[in-house]
Each structure stands twice: as C-alpha cells, then as structure tokens.
Amino acid sequence: MWVYRTGRIYTDRQIVLYEYQKTRNASHPRGFLKDFNGVCVTDGYQVYHTVENEREDLKIAGCWSHARRRFDEAVKALPKAKQKDSRAYLALTMIQAIYREEKLLKDLPAGERKIRRQLSVKPLVEAYFVWTHENLPKVPQKSKTWEGFSYSLNQEKYLKVFLDDGEVPMDNNAANSRSGDSVSARKTG
C-alpha cells in the first residue's frame, strides 16, 4: 500500500490517498507523482531517490522518524542497565533535542519557521551528523546501532532538506505506517 498525504501544516487542505499496488516498483510513485511538483517527505527507500533524479521539479526530503527507529530498536535490545550508556541512546537523545526545538516552531508562519530553524535547529542537526560520522567506525558492523548510523549518513542530504524550507516537516509521521510506503508532500508552484 502506497500512502500519499499532504503535510500536517495544510490543515485546510488535507488529502490522504491510498494506492494499492502489487509491487514496490519505481513505476508506481513515478506514475502517481508525474503531475506533482514540490517536496515529498519519505523514508530512505531508493525508489524515491530514483524518481527525484529523473525530475527537476521534485525534491525528496528525509524522515527523521525513520532515522530514529533503528536506534530505538538498538536501545530496546540492550539490557536495561546498559541502555543509557549506549551510543544508540545518545543518538536518540540528540534526535529528541532536534524534535524538541522543532516543536517550539510549529505555530510559526513558514518564513519565520525557516529563519528560526537556521538559528536553533540547524546547529543541532549539524552536531548530530558530525557525531554520527565520528561514531560509525566505533560500533560493530551490522549491529542495530551501526544500521542507525549508516542509515542517517546515507540519508544526510535528505534529512537536512527541511532546514531550508519552513513548509517541509521533519518527518512524514502524518502519513507514516509500518505496513506500506508513505509520503508527505508539499506542492510548489
């Protein structure tokens, strides 16, 4: 099931569309989004990046909720006594700080939100990625924590998109479901 939805900030124009397809092939979002121009907030599924690379009027933004998921799984897999001493827990704490700052901006107009993101959220995001680059080699490969670092670094470009556009949310939780692919979108032009 593919889910397409307007972002949460468009309260007067909410659209949620479900499209059933038998496969997760790139042809499905390519066809569905053919007349759409704007920003789509997605998970890291390569299909979205393939479609973006084919178009000049489509931009993909990453979902921070998907980035935090692997760290949450890593922490839950540890014994209670070791959870707060783990790199996965520290990653969650850093991502939580980004969410906390972003939440303070939720009621601002898009232009003001963008300015404030640059001042208060961007430094946290940049610090997270510096720390992630430094710590990836320090964890066992293929561990949940390594997967979290690897996912974040592979998606870094996309996870930063929201910083430069006050209308783009930092996650696609408005449309997110574990049972299918989901996209939150902001139309431009």
PDB file of C-alpha atoms in Angstrom:
ATOM      1  CA  MET A   1       0.000   0.000   0.000  1.00  0.00           C
ATOM      2  CA  TRP A   2       1.388   3.383  -1.010  1.00  0.00           C
ATOM      3  CA  VAL A   3       0.141   6.320   1.067  1.00  0.00           C
ATOM      4  CA  TYR A   4       0.330   9.904  -0.181  1.00  0.00           C
ATOM      5  CA  ARG A   5      -0.685  12.749   2.083  1.00  0.00           C
ATOM      6  CA  THR A   6      -0.422  16.495   2.372  1.00  0.00           C
ATOM      7  CA  GLY A   7       1.770  17.708   5.210  1.00  0.00           C
ATOM      8  CA  ARG A   8       0.224  18.412   8.618  1.00  0.00           C
ATOM      9  CA  ILE A   9       0.550  22.168   8.294  1.00  0.00           C
ATOM     10  CA  TYR A  10      -2.010  22.241   5.493  1.00  0.00           C
ATOM     11  CA  THR A  11      -4.957  21.963   7.878  1.00  0.00           C
ATOM     12  CA  ASP A  12      -7.443  23.499   5.436  1.00  0.00           C
ATOM     13  CA  ARG A  13      -6.471  21.194   2.541  1.00  0.00           C
ATOM     14  CA  GLN A  14      -5.834  17.750   3.981  1.00  0.00           C
ATOM     15  CA  ILE A  15      -5.584  14.990   1.396  1.00  0.00           C
ATOM     16  CA  VAL A  16      -4.846  11.333   2.123  1.00  0.00           C
ATOM     17  CA  LEU A  17      -4.659   8.891  -0.782  1.00  0.00           C
ATOM     18  CA  TYR A  18      -4.075   5.164  -0.610  1.00  0.00           C
ATOM     19  CA  GLU A  19      -2.873   3.372  -3.706  1.00  0.00           C
ATOM     20  CA  TYR A  20      -2.677  -0.403  -3.742  1.00  0.00           C
ATOM     21  CA  GLN A  21      -0.015  -1.928  -5.971  1.00  0.00           C
ATOM     22  CA  LYS A  22       1.244  -5.497  -6.108  1.00  0.00           C
ATOM     23  CA  THR A  23       4.911  -4.401  -6.066  1.00  0.00           C
ATOM     24  CA  ARG A  24       7.187  -1.698  -4.655  1.00  0.00           C
ATOM     25  CA  ASN A  25       8.469  -0.876  -8.131  1.00  0.00           C
ATOM     26  CA  ALA A  26       9.581   2.678  -9.013  1.00  0.00           C
ATOM     27  CA  SER A  27       6.951   2.849 -11.740  1.00  0.00           C
ATOM     28  CA  HIS A  28       4.221   3.300  -9.112  1.00  0.00           C
ATOM     29  CA  PRO A  29       5.402   6.549  -7.466  1.00  0.00           C
ATOM     30  CA  ARG A  30       6.757   7.694 -10.833  1.00  0.00           C
ATOM     31  CA  GLY A  31       3.281   7.426 -12.326  1.00  0.00           C
ATOM     32  CA  PHE A  32       1.425   8.720  -9.302  1.00  0.00           C
ATOM     33  CA  LEU A  33       3.671  11.771  -8.893  1.00  0.00           C
ATOM     34  CA  LYS A  34       4.036  12.545 -12.614  1.00  0.00           C
ATOM     35  CA  ASP A  35       2.000  15.772 -12.390  1.00  0.00           C
ATOM     36  CA  PHE A  36       3.211  16.733  -8.909  1.00  0.00           C
ATOM     37  CA  ASN A  37       5.905  19.306  -8.352  1.00  0.00           C
ATOM     38  CA  GLY A  38       7.202  20.075  -4.899  1.00  0.00           C
ATOM     39  CA  VAL A  39       8.720  18.282  -1.929  1.00  0.00           C
ATOM     40  CA  CYS A  40       7.927  14.756  -0.754  1.00  0.00           C
ATOM     41  CA  VAL A  41       8.996  13.633   2.714  1.00  0.00           C
ATOM     42  CA  THR A  42       9.802   9.930   2.507  1.00  0.00           C
ATOM     43  CA  ASP A  43      11.702   7.129   4.156  1.00  0.00           C
ATOM     44  CA  GLY A  44      15.033   6.121   2.644  1.00  0.00           C
ATOM     45  CA  TYR A  45      13.606   3.747   0.053  1.00  0.00           C
ATOM     46  CA  GLN A  46      15.820   4.167  -3.030  1.00  0.00           C
ATOM     47  CA  VAL A  47      12.828   4.304  -5.394  1.00  0.00           C
ATOM     48  CA  TYR A  48      12.041   7.861  -4.244  1.00  0.00           C
ATOM     49  CA  HIS A  49      15.601   8.997  -4.936  1.00  0.00           C
ATOM     50  CA  THR A  50      15.471   7.381  -8.375  1.00  0.00           C
ATOM     51  CA  VAL A  51      12.293   9.302  -9.223  1.00  0.00           C
ATOM     52  CA  GLU A  52      13.788  12.533  -7.853  1.00  0.00           C
ATOM     53  CA  ASN A  53      16.884  12.106 -10.025  1.00  0.00           C
ATOM     54  CA  GLU A  54      14.670  11.871 -13.112  1.00  0.00           C
ATOM     55  CA  ARG A  55      12.955  15.176 -12.395  1.00  0.00           C
ATOM     56  CA  GLU A  56      13.883  18.794 -11.819  1.00  0.00           C
ATOM     57  CA  ASP A  57      10.571  19.738 -10.179  1.00  0.00           C
ATOM     58  CA  LEU A  58      10.562  17.080  -7.452  1.00  0.00           C
ATOM     59  CA  LYS A  59      12.612  17.151  -4.277  1.00  0.00           C
ATOM     60  CA  ILE A  60      12.852  14.381  -1.699  1.00  0.00           C
ATOM     61  CA  ALA A  61      13.202  15.194   1.997  1.00  0.00           C
ATOM     62  CA  GLY A  62      14.129  12.533   4.541  1.00  0.00           C
ATOM     63  CA  CYS A  63      12.074  11.457   7.524  1.00  0.00           C
ATOM     64  CA  TRP A  64      13.686  11.830  10.954  1.00  0.00           C
ATOM     65  CA  SER A  65      11.268   9.340  12.462  1.00  0.00           C
ATOM     66  CA  HIS A  66      12.708   6.670  10.183  1.00  0.00           C
ATOM     67  CA  ALA A  67      16.236   7.733  11.171  1.00  0.00           C
ATOM     68  CA  ARG A  68      15.499   7.340  14.883  1.00  0.00           C
ATOM     69  CA  ARG A  69      13.761   3.967  14.517  1.00  0.00           C
ATOM     70  CA  ARG A  70      16.942   1.844  14.327  1.00  0.00           C
ATOM     71  CA  PHE A  71      18.392   3.487  17.419  1.00  0.00           C
ATOM     72  CA  ASP A  72      15.178   2.847  19.307  1.00  0.00           C
ATOM     73  CA  GLU A  73      15.374  -0.836  18.318  1.00  0.00           C
ATOM     74  CA  ALA A  74      19.043  -0.969  19.402  1.00  0.00           C
ATOM     75  CA  VAL A  75      18.276   0.507  22.825  1.00  0.00           C
ATOM     76  CA  LYS A  76      15.357  -1.863  23.381  1.00  0.00           C
ATOM     77  CA  ALA A  77      17.605  -4.836  22.551  1.00  0.00           C
ATOM     78  CA  LEU A  78      20.092  -3.917  25.308  1.00  0.00           C
ATOM     79  CA  PRO A  79      19.785  -4.948  28.945  1.00  0.00           C
ATOM     80  CA  LYS A  80      18.108  -2.164  30.947  1.00  0.00           C
ATOM     81  CA  ALA A  81      21.312  -1.436  32.888  1.00  0.00           C
ATOM     82  CA  LYS A  82      23.294  -0.728  29.702  1.00  0.00           C
ATOM     83  CA  GLN A  83      20.736   1.259  27.715  1.00  0.00           C
ATOM     84  CA  LYS A  84      21.615   4.781  28.892  1.00  0.00           C
ATOM     85  CA  ASP A  85      25.349   4.186  28.356  1.00  0.00           C
ATOM     86  CA  SER A  86      24.944   3.217  24.701  1.00  0.00           C
ATOM     87  CA  ARG A  87      25.670   5.249  21.593  1.00  0.00           C
ATOM     88  CA  ALA A  88      22.176   4.365  20.376  1.00  0.00           C
ATOM     89  CA  TYR A  89      20.682   6.048  23.446  1.00  0.00           C
ATOM     90  CA  LEU A  90      22.836   9.127  22.880  1.00  0.00           C
ATOM     91  CA  ALA A  91      21.709   9.222  19.226  1.00  0.00           C
ATOM     92  CA  LEU A  92      18.081   9.102  20.391  1.00  0.00           C
ATOM     93  CA  THR A  93      18.780  11.911  22.848  1.00  0.00           C
ATOM     94  CA  MET A  94      20.297  14.055  20.098  1.00  0.00           C
ATOM     95  CA  ILE A  95      17.375  13.397  17.748  1.00  0.00           C
ATOM     96  CA  GLN A  96      14.948  14.139  20.593  1.00  0.00           C
ATOM     97  CA  ALA A  97      16.652  17.526  21.072  1.00  0.00           C
ATOM     98  CA  ILE A  98      16.113  18.284  17.365  1.00  0.00           C
ATOM     99  CA  TYR A  99      12.430  17.365  17.689  1.00  0.00           C
ATOM    100  CA  ARG A 100      12.082  19.469  20.850  1.00  0.00           C
ATOM    101  CA  GLU A 101      13.456  22.570  19.120  1.00  0.00           C
ATOM    102  CA  GLU A 102      11.333  21.945  16.038  1.00  0.00           C
ATOM    103  CA  LYS A 103       8.201  21.609  18.169  1.00  0.00           C
ATOM    104  CA  LEU A 104       8.750  25.133  19.505  1.00  0.00           C
ATOM    105  CA  LEU A 105       8.412  26.412  15.931  1.00  0.00           C
ATOM    106  CA  LYS A 106       5.255  24.552  14.906  1.00  0.00           C
ATOM    107  CA  ASP A 107       2.874  27.532  15.158  1.00  0.00           C
ATOM    108  CA  LEU A 108       5.097  29.992  13.289  1.00  0.00           C
ATOM    109  CA  PRO A 109       4.475  31.077   9.697  1.00  0.00           C
ATOM    110  CA  ALA A 110       6.667  29.168   7.218  1.00  0.00           C
ATOM    111  CA  GLY A 111       9.071  32.061   6.599  1.00  0.00           C
ATOM    112  CA  GLU A 112       9.691  32.633  10.290  1.00  0.00           C
ATOM    113  CA  ARG A 113       9.973  28.872  10.899  1.00  0.00           C
ATOM    114  CA  LYS A 114      12.731  28.650   8.274  1.00  0.00           C
ATOM    115  CA  ILE A 115      14.669  31.514   9.871  1.00  0.00           C
ATOM    116  CA  ARG A 116      14.339  30.027  13.350  1.00  0.00           C
ATOM    117  CA  ARG A 117      15.295  26.565  12.079  1.00  0.00           C
ATOM    118  CA  GLN A 118      18.525  28.019  10.781  1.00  0.00           C
ATOM    119  CA  LEU A 119      19.248  29.522  14.198  1.00  0.00           C
ATOM    120  CA  SER A 120      18.139  26.806  16.597  1.00  0.00           C
ATOM    121  CA  VAL A 121      17.577  23.506  14.773  1.00  0.00           C
ATOM    122  CA  LYS A 122      20.345  23.503  12.181  1.00  0.00           C
ATOM    123  CA  PRO A 123      23.197  23.593  14.744  1.00  0.00           C
ATOM    124  CA  LEU A 124      21.695  20.517  16.442  1.00  0.00           C
ATOM    125  CA  VAL A 125      21.359  18.707  13.108  1.00  0.00           C
ATOM    126  CA  GLU A 126      24.937  19.566  12.128  1.00  0.00           C
ATOM    127  CA  ALA A 127      26.252  18.425  15.526  1.00  0.00           C
ATOM    128  CA  TYR A 128      24.332  15.156  15.163  1.00  0.00           C
ATOM    129  CA  PHE A 129      25.931  14.423  11.785  1.00  0.00           C
ATOM    130  CA  VAL A 130      29.458  15.320  12.968  1.00  0.00           C
ATOM    131  CA  TRP A 131      28.972  12.970  15.927  1.00  0.00           C
ATOM    132  CA  THR A 132      27.482  10.257  13.692  1.00  0.00           C
ATOM    133  CA  HIS A 133      30.445  10.398  11.289  1.00  0.00           C
ATOM    134  CA  GLU A 134      32.829  10.101  14.252  1.00  0.00           C
ATOM    135  CA  ASN A 135      30.982   7.191  15.862  1.00  0.00           C
ATOM    136  CA  LEU A 136      30.125   4.914  12.948  1.00  0.00           C
ATOM    137  CA  PRO A 137      33.588   3.267  12.999  1.00  0.00           C
ATOM    138  CA  LYS A 138      33.310   2.722  16.775  1.00  0.00           C
ATOM    139  CA  VAL A 139      30.376   0.294  16.672  1.00  0.00           C
ATOM    140  CA  PRO A 140      30.215  -3.291  15.385  1.00  0.00           C
ATOM    141  CA  GLN A 141      29.209  -3.505  11.738  1.00  0.00           C
ATOM    142  CA  LYS A 142      25.687  -4.732  11.084  1.00  0.00           C
ATOM    143  CA  SER A 143      24.603  -4.021  14.662  1.00  0.00           C
ATOM    144  CA  LYS A 144      21.364  -2.044  15.099  1.00  0.00           C
ATOM    145  CA  THR A 145      23.404   0.972  16.194  1.00  0.00           C
ATOM    146  CA  TRP A 146      25.629   0.671  13.111  1.00  0.00           C
ATOM    147  CA  GLU A 147      22.477   0.407  10.968  1.00  0.00           C
ATOM    148  CA  GLY A 148      21.184   3.608  12.593  1.00  0.00           C
ATOM    149  CA  PHE A 149      24.405   5.487  11.903  1.00  0.00           C
ATOM    150  CA  SER A 150      24.629   4.102   8.386  1.00  0.00           C
ATOM    151  CA  TYR A 151      21.008   4.991   7.590  1.00  0.00           C
ATOM    152  CA  SER A 152      21.468   8.539   8.877  1.00  0.00           C
ATOM    153  CA  LEU A 153      24.666   9.080   6.911  1.00  0.00           C
ATOM    154  CA  ASN A 154      23.203   7.621   3.718  1.00  0.00           C
ATOM    155  CA  GLN A 155      20.187   9.922   4.112  1.00  0.00           C
ATOM    156  CA  GLU A 156      22.054  13.007   5.415  1.00  0.00           C
ATOM    157  CA  LYS A 157      21.346  15.141   2.343  1.00  0.00           C
ATOM    158  CA  TYR A 158      17.631  14.320   2.546  1.00  0.00           C
ATOM    159  CA  LEU A 159      17.361  14.656   6.325  1.00  0.00           C
ATOM    160  CA  LYS A 160      18.624  18.254   6.037  1.00  0.00           C
ATOM    161  CA  VAL A 161      16.089  19.389   3.396  1.00  0.00           C
ATOM    162  CA  PHE A 162      13.524  20.551   5.978  1.00  0.00           C
ATOM    163  CA  LEU A 163      16.027  23.091   7.328  1.00  0.00           C
ATOM    164  CA  ASP A 164      15.782  25.203   4.165  1.00  0.00           C
ATOM    165  CA  ASP A 165      12.001  25.254   3.760  1.00  0.00           C
ATOM    166  CA  GLY A 166       9.639  26.293   6.533  1.00  0.00           C
ATOM    167  CA  GLU A 167       6.773  24.351   4.968  1.00  0.00           C
ATOM    168  CA  VAL A 168       8.540  20.974   4.918  1.00  0.00           C
ATOM    169  CA  PRO A 169       8.028  18.848   8.039  1.00  0.00           C
ATOM    170  CA  MET A 170      10.964  16.948   9.534  1.00  0.00           C
ATOM    171  CA  ASP A 171       9.127  13.647   9.296  1.00  0.00           C
ATOM    172  CA  ASN A 172       6.274  12.002   7.466  1.00  0.00           C
ATOM    173  CA  ASN A 173       4.507  10.836  10.622  1.00  0.00           C
ATOM    174  CA  ALA A 174       1.281  12.334   9.309  1.00  0.00           C
ATOM    175  CA  ALA A 175       1.236   9.549   6.721  1.00  0.00           C
ATOM    176  CA  ASN A 176       3.538   7.015   8.326  1.00  0.00           C
ATOM    177  CA  SER A 177       2.517   3.423   8.670  1.00  0.00           C
ATOM    178  CA  ARG A 178       4.719   0.380   9.025  1.00  0.00           C
ATOM    179  CA  SER A 179       2.558  -1.565   6.583  1.00  0.00           C
ATOM    180  CA  GLY A 180       3.344   0.462   3.481  1.00  0.00           C
ATOM    181  CA  ASP A 181       5.318   3.238   1.884  1.00  0.00           C
ATOM    182  CA  SER A 182       4.249   6.713   2.860  1.00  0.00           C
ATOM    183  CA  VAL A 183       4.874  10.163   1.520  1.00  0.00           C
ATOM    184  CA  SER A 184       4.006  13.564   2.939  1.00  0.00           C
ATOM    185  CA  ALA A 185       4.068  16.234   0.273  1.00  0.00           C
ATOM    186  CA  ARG A 186       4.229  19.977  -0.191  1.00  0.00           C
ATOM    187  CA  LYS A 187       3.281  21.299  -3.611  1.00  0.00           C
ATOM    188  CA  THR A 188       5.215  24.209  -5.087  1.00  0.00           C
ATOM    189  CA  GLY A 189       4.488  26.489  -7.969  1.00  0.00           C
TER     190      GLY A 189
END
